[in-house]
Amino acid sequence: MSGPTRLAPRSRPSRARQVSRPRQVSRPRRPVARGRARRSSRGRPLARPVQGRLVRALRRARSGRRVAFILALYLLLTLGMAWRLVTVQVVAAEEYREWGTRQTQRDLQFPARRGKLYDRAGDPLAMSITAASIYVHPRALAEANVDPVEAGDRLAAAMEHPDVRISQARIQEALTSESPFSYVARQVPREVGVRVAELRLPGVGVLDEPRRTYPAGELAAPLIGFAGTDHVGLSGLELQYDEVLAGQPGLLQIERAPGGLEISAAPRVGQPPLPGTDLVLTIDRELQLTTEELLAEAVARWRAKGAAAVVMDAGTGEILALATAPNMDGPRRERTRALTDAHEPGSVNKVITFAAALEEGLIEPDSEILVPPAHQVGEKTFYDAQGDPTTPLTVRDIMARSSNIGTILIAERLGPEGLRDYLQAFGYGQPTGIGFPAESSGMLLPTTSWTETSLPTIAIGHGVSATLVQIAAAFDVIANGGEYVAPTLVRGKVDAGGRLEPAGPPQRRQVISASTARTITDMMIAVVTDEQGTGELAAVPGYDVAGKTGTAQKARVGGGYQPGAYVASFAGFAPADDPELVVAVMLDEPAGTYSGGKVAAPVFSQIMGSALSHQRVVPSSDAGELRPALPPPPPPPPPPPVEGLPAPVGEIDVPDPADPAPDPAADAPD
């Protein structure tokens, strides 16, 4: 039997097989530096695989960002170029096209056909005709090796014409100019242009261009005004309605090379002009001519410094004639006195004072007022020219005799505010609405600026000023039943079909009642018909005339009045029972006799008589013989007084010996 199993003894390592190794000396551990991988006992980094993966990941990320940035940049550049292409081709295509055109083309404006001005019957007063303008391209002339002196001689010969005034030097200057384009002459007769075109000179051409002409000559020249070479209105109605008359200018296109050198070819029309609008005026050509002739005769007869006249339709306010004399500065450069020159009206202003007092119920035509020979207001003494003793006069007599003191006594009942309100209602101190260039509104101070003597002074027509058109409009209030009608100069426009498009209705307002207007009319008739009336020479045979004379001393610039300088005037209407026409006349500084009743009234009579005959107005039933259309002129005036000698008795007022200065309140007899 076998014994117990014996375990083999534990094997032990054989010492013989062990390899001796040098004993390692333990060293103190160094702290692992931050950011440095820990090393193994053999000195190799312990985290190298992890770090490598991180580096590779970072490198891949950095490379991806570069690619994304490049792609984004490429995309932005592509979008930018695409947007630029769209902008150039679509959005701003027109702008760039125009820019390119400007580099190769030069545009010159040339005027359109300017609108015509007609009188109320359709007769032309201002119109444009086709003329020729001669131009030159000096460079083209030089490129063709044409001698400018020889070319100038040929041009001068072709341009000989009575209406062409151009020197040889001016032609040579244009042919040798440094400018790429130059006019030799503008708006010459067309036959001159034809002769120049037949020369066929290189660089020299002819362009049709409108030229302003005035078929009626100098008729109403200051009123119509004129337009310059470029068809721009420079004065008068030509200036006032320039935008309406001018139209839309055309464009003349001249080709040029990229370097700026103009190509010597005929210019072409790039944009045709649009013609201006034609206007029909209220002026009557025949009546205007007659009025101007009569006014010129009066200026010559009385050796006046100037004169003006207005003829107005009483019902519509349309101005039928507006004349100025003389035309010393050239007819078209003379100012239109009736609209631009305001003067103190003198006694014609008394009509407004009387009308206001009548309307307020302060007086009656037959009321008596005790009128003394002198009347003191503050430190000022007012006189009547007649020098009568204290006399009871009716209101009607005060008007007929043009009594200063009687008028002042009536104005004192009215008061400053009342007088000024009525003056303004009659149109003083404000524009008429015509809108004429340099038109004056006159002067009407507020009552806060009035002095102690303003009321009596203004009541008799001093210390206030108005134009002749304003005075005519004020008298039209009486003629038109108490209604103010704004004066007008334009009836309307002419449409494309040749039909008249009427202008808007004039401004209207009721100033006084119709009964007051009728009463004041009867009193104004007495001015002309009464034995002691001041307007006897204003009578028109065949018609009843209502009117008022005026004589005013001229104000001096800076204050005071000019010694011996007066404005004589007369304003009125006819027929008095059914007014058709209003006429106002003024003469500036007539020599010798200067009262309105002796100087202006006869001119009024002639103009009113001619106008009534021209308008075929039926004579008044109880009036005398009808006056001819062109009555003979009044007899010549007496010679002027010799300096230093007293004026004839009754011609001027006798001033207060204590007041040596000229006194406008002491109005001359009208």
XYZ file of C-alpha atoms in Angstrom:
670
model
C 0.000 0.000 0.000
C 1.371 2.993 -0.836
C 2.122 5.614 1.813
C 0.856 9.114 1.936
C 1.628 11.288 -0.910
C 4.431 13.668 -0.271
C 4.333 17.103 -1.504
C 7.197 18.359 -3.474
C 9.088 21.062 -1.684
C 8.411 24.795 -2.717
C 10.691 25.746 -5.382
C 12.934 28.612 -4.562
C 14.623 30.828 -6.946
C 17.975 29.769 -7.721
C 20.500 32.344 -6.774
C 22.693 31.192 -9.507
C 20.158 32.267 -12.093
C 19.603 35.766 -10.703
C 21.410 38.508 -12.507
C 22.926 41.028 -10.250
C 21.849 44.563 -10.878
C 23.361 47.703 -9.543
C 21.584 49.094 -6.591
C 19.670 52.120 -7.329
C 20.091 55.050 -5.064
C 16.826 56.660 -4.226
C 16.568 60.296 -5.128
C 14.186 62.834 -3.824
C 11.193 63.329 -6.089
C 11.021 66.552 -7.989
C 7.718 68.245 -8.232
C 6.227 67.804 -11.640
C 6.244 71.135 -13.402
C 2.896 72.471 -14.552
C 2.265 71.949 -18.152
C 4.889 69.217 -18.408
C 3.872 65.563 -18.758
C 4.790 63.316 -16.012
C 7.511 60.934 -16.864
C 7.788 57.277 -16.053
C 10.586 55.837 -14.099
C 12.404 55.417 -17.369
C 12.152 59.221 -18.181
C 9.518 59.004 -20.939
C 6.381 61.138 -20.853
C 3.525 59.315 -19.366
C 0.739 61.354 -21.308
C 2.271 61.469 -24.797
C -0.600 59.600 -26.538
C -3.229 61.926 -25.047
C -1.231 65.044 -25.897
C -0.739 63.908 -29.473
C -4.403 63.398 -29.949
C -5.105 66.851 -28.556
C -2.537 68.478 -30.810
C -3.876 66.695 -33.817
C -7.408 67.760 -32.923
C -6.322 71.346 -32.503
C -4.496 71.278 -35.796
C -7.531 69.870 -37.536
C -9.768 72.534 -35.961
C -7.361 75.316 -36.923
C -7.202 74.041 -40.469
C -11.010 73.882 -40.632
C -11.317 77.490 -39.516
C -8.894 78.575 -42.194
C -10.915 76.789 -44.814
C -14.169 78.284 -43.489
C -12.649 81.778 -43.465
C -11.386 81.381 -47.020
C -14.743 80.064 -48.157
C -16.573 82.915 -46.406
C -14.213 85.471 -47.906
C -14.685 83.983 -51.351
C -18.426 83.994 -50.889
C -18.408 87.632 -49.788
C -16.268 88.650 -52.744
C -18.557 86.751 -55.078
C -21.653 88.372 -53.568
C -19.993 91.805 -53.715
C -19.136 91.405 -57.374
C -22.622 90.108 -58.083
C -24.221 93.069 -56.265
C -21.935 95.473 -58.080
C -22.940 93.904 -61.370
C -26.626 94.166 -60.478
C -26.140 97.772 -59.386
C -24.388 98.778 -62.581
C -26.661 96.830 -64.892
C -30.013 97.264 -63.165
C -30.285 99.494 -60.089
C -28.137 102.442 -61.239
C -28.083 101.645 -64.921
C -29.591 105.002 -65.892
C -27.163 106.925 -63.701
C -24.124 105.207 -65.193
C -25.539 105.587 -68.658
C -25.852 109.320 -68.063
C -22.326 109.422 -66.674
C -21.016 107.749 -69.779
C -23.006 110.115 -71.941
C -21.529 113.097 -70.132
C -18.067 111.866 -70.965
C -18.802 111.808 -74.684
C -21.437 114.505 -75.040
C -21.919 118.167 -74.155
C -25.420 119.557 -73.695
C -26.322 123.144 -74.464
C -29.723 124.611 -73.654
C -31.565 126.645 -76.236
C -34.817 128.480 -75.496
C -38.270 127.349 -76.476
C -40.708 129.471 -78.426
C -41.763 132.089 -75.933
C -45.479 132.610 -75.415
C -47.174 135.516 -77.140
C -48.807 138.521 -75.520
C -52.078 139.594 -77.153
C -54.259 142.599 -76.548
C -57.882 141.990 -75.594
C -58.933 141.794 -79.280
C -56.273 139.223 -80.199
C -53.742 141.576 -81.791
C -50.159 140.511 -80.948
C -48.162 142.854 -78.732
C -45.166 140.565 -78.193
C -44.187 137.427 -80.093
C -41.198 135.322 -81.116
C -40.018 134.701 -84.665
C -37.466 132.208 -85.960
C -34.015 133.711 -86.314
C -30.562 132.284 -87.057
C -27.703 131.951 -84.596
C -24.235 131.377 -86.066
C -21.745 129.271 -84.090
C -18.246 127.911 -84.619
C -16.026 125.035 -83.433
C -12.601 126.740 -83.527
C -10.741 123.403 -83.212
C -12.566 121.947 -86.175
C -11.638 125.027 -88.168
C -7.989 124.567 -87.195
C -8.044 120.827 -87.969
C -9.236 121.619 -91.482
C -6.274 124.021 -91.908
C -8.616 126.911 -92.690
C -7.085 130.351 -92.320
C -9.211 132.121 -89.650
C -8.565 135.520 -91.215
C -9.839 134.370 -94.596
C -12.789 132.604 -92.952
C -13.573 135.771 -90.994
C -13.622 137.861 -94.157
C -16.016 135.454 -95.836
C -18.269 135.397 -92.768
C -18.315 139.181 -92.518
C -19.351 139.478 -96.155
C -22.126 136.904 -95.737
C -23.435 138.578 -92.576
C -23.861 142.059 -94.013
C -27.384 143.178 -93.121
C -28.977 146.376 -91.747
C -30.127 144.531 -88.619
C -26.766 142.844 -87.941
C -24.217 144.874 -86.031
C -21.043 142.841 -85.555
C -17.437 143.889 -86.009
C -14.695 142.052 -87.857
C -12.779 141.852 -84.581
C -15.666 140.035 -82.879
C -15.809 137.495 -85.712
C -12.057 136.852 -85.483
C -12.306 136.493 -81.724
C -14.949 133.776 -82.087
C -13.000 131.909 -84.797
C -9.783 131.818 -82.743
C -11.357 131.252 -79.337
C -9.935 128.633 -76.968
C -13.471 127.565 -76.189
C -14.637 124.402 -77.958
C -17.915 126.133 -78.889
C -18.538 129.825 -79.495
C -21.341 131.960 -80.906
C -20.389 134.341 -83.698
C -23.771 136.093 -83.712
C -27.168 135.326 -82.252
C -30.710 135.861 -83.467
C -29.834 137.420 -86.808
C -32.304 137.385 -89.738
C -32.790 133.982 -91.334
C -31.520 135.139 -94.728
C -28.176 135.862 -93.071
C -28.120 132.328 -91.719
C -28.840 130.930 -95.174
C -25.897 132.819 -96.678
C -23.566 131.626 -93.912
C -24.661 128.005 -94.369
C -23.912 128.233 -98.089
C -20.245 129.025 -97.288
C -19.796 125.470 -95.938
C -16.930 126.530 -93.698
C -15.615 123.652 -91.540
C -16.762 124.015 -87.942
C -19.156 126.871 -88.742
C -22.864 126.139 -88.395
C -26.261 127.775 -88.189
C -28.887 127.073 -85.554
C -32.525 128.172 -85.668
C -33.369 130.168 -82.536
C -36.408 132.270 -81.553
C -36.092 136.049 -81.314
C -38.495 138.329 -79.418
C -40.233 141.024 -81.438
C -42.920 143.601 -80.683
C -45.302 144.028 -83.652
C -46.898 147.156 -82.177
C -43.529 148.864 -81.864
C -43.150 150.915 -78.706
C -46.834 150.714 -77.816
C -47.216 150.052 -74.071
C -43.476 149.367 -73.990
C -42.883 150.097 -70.269
C -45.853 147.898 -69.364
C -44.954 144.975 -71.633
C -41.233 145.209 -70.898
C -38.733 143.117 -72.821
C -36.910 139.776 -72.899
C -33.158 139.354 -73.350
C -31.188 137.383 -75.931
C -31.678 134.178 -73.951
C -35.439 134.754 -73.966
C -35.552 135.570 -70.260
C -37.959 138.321 -69.222
C -36.102 141.327 -67.854
C -38.835 143.890 -67.152
C -42.569 144.539 -67.208
C -45.055 141.771 -67.928
C -42.286 139.844 -69.701
C -40.596 139.545 -66.303
C -43.739 139.071 -64.221
C -44.987 136.132 -66.329
C -41.584 134.796 -67.375
C -42.208 131.260 -66.090
C -45.519 131.056 -67.947
C -44.183 132.522 -71.194
C -40.781 130.803 -71.248
C -41.858 127.181 -71.697
C -39.307 124.354 -71.371
C -35.913 124.893 -73.067
C -34.549 122.293 -75.467
C -31.170 120.534 -75.338
C -28.550 120.753 -78.069
C -26.097 117.814 -77.953
C -22.493 118.086 -79.149
C -20.428 114.880 -79.482
C -16.855 114.795 -78.194
C -14.029 112.278 -78.075
C -12.954 110.555 -74.818
C -10.134 113.068 -74.437
C -12.630 115.920 -74.392
C -12.022 117.124 -77.953
C -15.314 117.972 -79.578
C -16.104 116.153 -82.791
C -16.608 118.562 -85.635
C -20.102 117.494 -86.554
C -23.356 119.375 -86.572
C -25.024 119.383 -83.146
C -28.252 117.483 -82.845
C -31.365 118.202 -80.862
C -31.410 115.934 -77.833
C -34.627 117.213 -76.308
C -37.114 119.333 -78.240
C -38.304 122.501 -76.483
C -41.834 122.892 -75.162
C -43.376 126.211 -76.240
C -44.524 128.751 -73.667
C -48.108 129.739 -72.918
C -49.785 132.634 -74.726
C -51.453 135.329 -72.602
C -54.295 137.689 -73.474
C -54.056 141.084 -71.775
C -56.859 143.444 -70.825
C -55.175 146.234 -72.817
C -57.004 147.617 -75.856
C -54.384 148.351 -78.512
C -56.217 151.250 -80.176
C -57.221 152.878 -76.908
C -53.678 152.467 -75.583
C -52.274 154.227 -78.646
C -54.698 157.153 -78.326
C -54.000 157.513 -74.601
C -50.244 157.530 -75.151
C -50.492 160.165 -77.874
C -52.679 162.473 -75.785
C -50.457 162.039 -72.750
C -47.303 162.796 -74.754
C -48.929 165.981 -76.092
C -49.786 167.075 -72.552
C -46.236 166.483 -71.317
C -44.832 168.556 -74.170
C -47.415 171.323 -73.714
C -46.941 171.702 -69.971
C -43.241 170.845 -70.025
C -43.925 168.282 -67.322
C -41.287 165.995 -65.898
C -43.511 162.992 -66.538
C -47.095 161.805 -66.709
C -49.280 158.726 -66.447
C -52.848 157.759 -67.287
C -55.103 154.790 -66.521
C -58.314 153.771 -68.301
C -60.311 151.097 -66.454
C -63.524 149.209 -67.089
C -65.788 150.290 -64.238
C -67.596 146.966 -63.905
C -64.779 144.436 -64.266
C -61.687 146.304 -63.076
C -59.893 145.455 -66.320
C -57.287 148.046 -67.293
C -57.913 149.018 -70.916
C -55.015 151.465 -71.229
C -52.044 152.268 -69.036
C -49.765 154.949 -70.442
C -46.473 156.469 -69.316
C -44.684 159.535 -70.672
C -42.035 160.431 -71.534
C -39.735 157.531 -72.408
C -36.401 159.157 -71.658
C -34.515 155.967 -70.754
C -35.755 154.015 -73.761
C -39.400 152.953 -73.935
C -38.859 149.448 -72.635
C -36.649 150.555 -69.767
C -38.900 153.361 -68.546
C -40.715 152.554 -65.318
C -44.470 152.130 -65.437
C -45.312 155.204 -63.367
C -48.968 154.334 -62.776
C -47.912 151.172 -60.928
C -44.435 151.859 -59.563
C -44.580 155.536 -58.529
C -46.619 156.510 -55.488
C -47.383 160.181 -54.880
C -49.453 162.193 -52.437
C -52.866 162.406 -54.133
C -53.879 165.828 -52.888
C -57.523 166.795 -53.171
C -58.611 163.697 -55.105
C -58.315 162.048 -51.704
C -61.180 164.191 -50.394
C -63.634 161.900 -52.178
C -62.768 159.122 -49.715
C -63.082 161.486 -46.733
C -66.564 162.566 -47.855
C -67.659 159.005 -48.697
C -66.603 157.752 -45.256
C -68.463 160.531 -43.431
C -71.585 159.993 -45.556
C -71.499 156.239 -44.949
C -71.218 156.811 -41.183
C -74.162 159.227 -41.238
C -72.044 162.148 -40.035
C -72.987 164.506 -42.892
C -75.627 165.029 -45.552
C -75.045 166.639 -48.965
C -77.063 169.726 -48.020
C -75.800 170.035 -44.443
C -74.253 173.447 -43.795
C -70.871 173.851 -42.160
C -69.423 177.193 -41.102
C -66.071 177.340 -42.885
C -63.548 179.934 -41.628
C -60.629 181.217 -43.747
C -58.126 179.461 -41.479
C -58.189 176.542 -39.058
C -55.566 175.787 -36.436
C -54.734 172.283 -35.250
C -52.070 172.264 -32.577
C -49.298 174.506 -33.829
C -50.353 174.114 -37.480
C -52.654 176.498 -39.324
C -54.517 175.334 -42.432
C -55.852 177.661 -45.125
C -58.129 177.617 -48.135
C -56.744 178.837 -51.440
C -59.769 181.036 -52.088
C -59.156 183.134 -48.981
C -62.891 183.738 -48.451
C -64.164 185.042 -45.113
C -66.032 182.757 -42.774
C -68.843 181.357 -44.899
C -71.549 178.733 -44.358
C -71.123 176.091 -47.064
C -73.081 172.957 -47.778
C -71.202 169.681 -47.950
C -71.891 169.689 -51.687
C -70.280 173.145 -52.006
C -67.279 172.075 -49.936
C -66.689 169.228 -52.391
C -67.221 171.385 -55.490
C -64.888 174.143 -54.278
C -62.382 171.631 -52.868
C -62.306 173.468 -49.545
C -59.455 172.252 -47.360
C -60.893 173.611 -44.126
C -64.396 172.286 -44.814
C -62.935 168.839 -45.504
C -60.855 168.965 -42.308
C -63.922 169.852 -40.233
C -65.728 166.832 -41.691
C -62.722 164.573 -41.021
C -62.650 165.654 -37.368
C -66.129 164.169 -36.990
C -64.868 160.926 -38.489
C -61.747 160.600 -36.323
C -58.335 159.057 -37.095
C -59.373 155.398 -36.861
C -62.450 155.931 -38.994
C -60.561 157.802 -41.710
C -57.751 155.277 -41.859
C -60.122 152.294 -41.974
C -61.914 153.725 -44.990
C -58.684 154.637 -46.770
C -57.563 151.048 -46.382
C -60.939 149.707 -47.499
C -60.664 151.839 -50.647
C -57.329 150.116 -51.413
C -54.699 152.456 -50.000
C -51.549 151.117 -48.349
C -51.796 147.607 -49.812
C -50.957 145.830 -53.089
C -53.558 145.926 -55.830
C -53.072 142.229 -56.541
C -51.698 142.850 -60.035
C -48.241 141.699 -58.921
C -46.361 143.923 -61.353
C -42.565 144.038 -60.807
C -41.567 146.863 -58.438
C -45.220 147.805 -57.927
C -45.674 150.216 -55.026
C -48.264 149.768 -52.292
C -48.158 153.433 -51.401
C -47.978 154.659 -47.814
C -50.680 154.558 -45.160
C -49.231 154.723 -41.661
C -51.001 153.127 -38.684
C -52.762 155.602 -36.422
C -50.213 154.863 -33.696
C -47.710 156.731 -35.872
C -50.014 159.694 -36.517
C -49.249 163.068 -35.002
C -51.634 165.789 -33.915
C -51.819 167.160 -37.458
C -52.008 163.821 -39.306
C -55.809 163.688 -39.394
C -56.330 167.069 -41.112
C -53.316 166.558 -43.359
C -54.331 163.085 -44.572
C -57.974 164.132 -44.983
C -56.950 166.548 -47.752
C -54.512 164.126 -49.424
C -51.117 164.758 -47.827
C -49.147 162.507 -45.504
C -50.470 159.543 -47.493
C -49.425 158.245 -50.909
C -50.898 156.016 -53.604
C -50.195 154.950 -57.161
C -52.391 156.134 -60.000
C -53.834 152.615 -60.372
C -54.773 152.636 -56.673
C -56.487 156.004 -57.145
C -58.381 154.701 -60.191
C -59.468 151.614 -58.221
C -60.653 153.830 -55.348
C -62.782 155.937 -57.719
C -64.116 152.729 -59.231
C -65.628 151.949 -55.814
C -67.900 154.984 -56.284
C -68.597 154.125 -59.926
C -69.355 150.483 -59.120
C -72.062 151.025 -56.531
C -69.733 151.000 -53.522
C -67.986 147.731 -54.395
C -64.206 147.496 -54.695
C -63.043 145.473 -57.711
C -59.345 144.636 -57.862
C -57.745 145.938 -61.079
C -56.379 143.359 -63.525
C -54.067 143.293 -66.545
C -54.477 139.697 -67.801
C -57.728 138.266 -69.166
C -56.476 134.690 -69.372
C -54.357 132.059 -71.126
C -54.693 130.528 -74.575
C -54.977 126.729 -74.499
C -53.611 124.274 -77.073
C -56.800 124.586 -79.102
C -56.536 128.355 -79.331
C -59.347 128.981 -76.862
C -59.189 131.537 -74.079
C -59.018 130.167 -70.546
C -60.264 133.112 -68.467
C -58.300 134.143 -65.415
C -59.962 133.799 -62.046
C -62.510 136.409 -60.990
C -61.066 139.570 -59.432
C -61.245 140.223 -55.726
C -64.402 142.086 -54.727
C -65.596 143.610 -51.468
C -68.336 146.025 -50.487
C -66.850 149.238 -49.075
C -69.828 151.611 -48.921
C -73.508 151.238 -49.672
C -74.924 151.803 -53.130
C -76.925 154.785 -51.827
C -73.776 156.426 -50.456
C -72.042 155.822 -53.782
C -74.944 157.479 -55.601
C -74.861 160.470 -53.253
C -71.126 161.017 -53.593
C -71.482 160.663 -57.381
C -73.956 163.552 -57.461
C -71.503 165.647 -55.456
C -68.670 164.750 -57.855
C -70.819 165.813 -60.817
C -71.012 169.261 -59.228
C -67.198 169.447 -59.286
C -67.438 169.481 -63.096
C -70.720 171.351 -63.628
C -70.908 173.883 -60.799
C -69.932 177.452 -61.617
C -67.435 177.452 -58.769
C -66.383 173.847 -59.319
C -62.691 173.138 -59.886
C -63.174 170.530 -62.636
C -64.963 172.468 -65.357
C -62.287 171.601 -67.953
C -62.878 167.882 -67.363
C -66.300 167.987 -68.998
C -66.931 165.673 -71.949
C -69.662 166.968 -74.290
C -72.356 164.361 -74.665
C -71.760 162.718 -71.295
C -72.239 163.432 -67.606
C -68.875 163.246 -65.849
C -68.222 162.740 -62.133
C -64.712 163.483 -60.920
C -62.347 165.303 -58.617
C -59.309 167.499 -59.115
C -56.091 167.263 -57.143
C -52.970 169.383 -56.674
C -50.292 168.152 -54.285
C -46.878 169.477 -53.414
C -44.197 166.817 -53.861
C -42.608 165.367 -50.772
C -38.870 165.700 -50.316
C -36.722 162.674 -49.575
C -35.839 162.851 -45.901
C -38.868 164.949 -44.946
C -40.560 168.169 -45.882
C -41.712 169.264 -49.321
C -40.037 170.474 -52.494
C -40.607 174.180 -53.163
C -42.385 174.768 -56.457
C -42.747 171.053 -57.313
C -46.332 169.841 -57.699
C -48.305 166.882 -59.017
C -51.499 167.791 -60.880
C -54.183 165.117 -61.169
C -57.772 164.384 -62.066
C -59.773 161.199 -61.591
C -63.357 160.449 -62.514
C -65.831 158.261 -64.370
C -68.520 158.485 -67.044
C -71.342 158.294 -67.844
C -72.126 159.354 -64.297
C -75.613 157.808 -64.307
C -74.358 154.403 -65.520
C -70.545 154.344 -65.288
C -68.674 152.446 -67.976
C -65.132 153.809 -67.678
C -62.859 155.178 -64.962
C -59.956 157.435 -65.978
C -57.166 158.813 -63.785
C -54.478 161.224 -65.016
C -51.437 162.771 -63.326
C -48.729 165.168 -64.528
C -45.482 165.421 -62.597
C -44.082 168.929 -62.095
C -45.815 170.854 -64.886
C -44.211 174.220 -65.594
C -46.083 177.425 -64.889
C -49.678 176.608 -64.047
C -49.771 173.430 -61.997
C -53.301 173.046 -60.586
C -55.115 169.820 -61.353
C -58.153 171.668 -62.651
C -56.157 173.519 -65.302
C -53.477 170.965 -66.219
C -54.847 167.453 -65.653
C -58.574 168.035 -66.200
C -58.247 168.849 -69.945
C -56.162 165.712 -70.503
C -58.801 163.680 -68.653
C -61.470 165.172 -70.918
C -59.593 164.151 -74.063
C -58.791 160.625 -72.895
C -62.277 159.968 -71.503
C -63.950 161.352 -74.633
C -61.821 159.159 -76.895
C -62.410 156.088 -74.744
C -66.189 156.531 -74.607
C -66.327 156.976 -78.365
C -64.076 153.959 -78.943
C -66.212 151.808 -76.636
C -69.361 153.064 -78.392
C -70.910 154.137 -75.102
C -74.346 155.695 -75.562
C -74.298 159.425 -74.681
C -76.151 160.683 -71.635
C -79.745 161.637 -72.428
C -79.542 165.159 -71.041
C -75.947 165.907 -72.052
C -74.704 167.982 -74.929
C -73.098 167.106 -78.222
C -70.922 163.977 -78.492
C -67.222 164.736 -78.396
C -65.099 163.472 -81.329
C -62.764 160.541 -80.768
C -59.625 162.673 -81.073
C -60.517 166.168 -79.830
C -58.276 169.102 -80.602
C -55.686 169.875 -77.926
C -56.408 172.649 -75.428
C -54.844 176.055 -75.978
C -51.225 176.454 -74.902
C -50.671 177.520 -71.296
C -49.524 180.961 -70.292
C -45.780 181.408 -69.939
C -44.329 180.326 -66.594
C -43.885 183.029 -63.976
C -40.535 184.732 -63.825
C -38.494 183.602 -60.855
C -38.818 186.027 -57.986
C -42.217 187.379 -59.058
C -45.451 186.297 -57.366
C -47.621 183.746 -59.100
C -50.921 184.843 -60.654
C -53.736 185.397 -58.207
C -55.766 182.250 -57.636
C -53.060 179.864 -58.845
C -51.472 179.155 -55.493
C -52.411 179.483 -51.889
C -51.179 182.410 -49.811
C -49.037 180.947 -47.009
C -49.052 182.128 -43.446
C -46.429 184.890 -43.093
C -45.192 183.221 -39.919
C -44.598 179.962 -41.764
C -42.090 180.545 -44.581
C -41.786 176.849 -45.394
C -43.998 175.453 -48.185
C -47.234 174.199 -46.715
C -48.788 171.196 -48.464
C -51.933 171.604 -46.465
C -52.476 174.930 -48.209
C -53.467 173.138 -51.397
C -53.579 175.089 -54.611
C -57.023 175.539 -56.122
C -57.820 172.400 -58.000
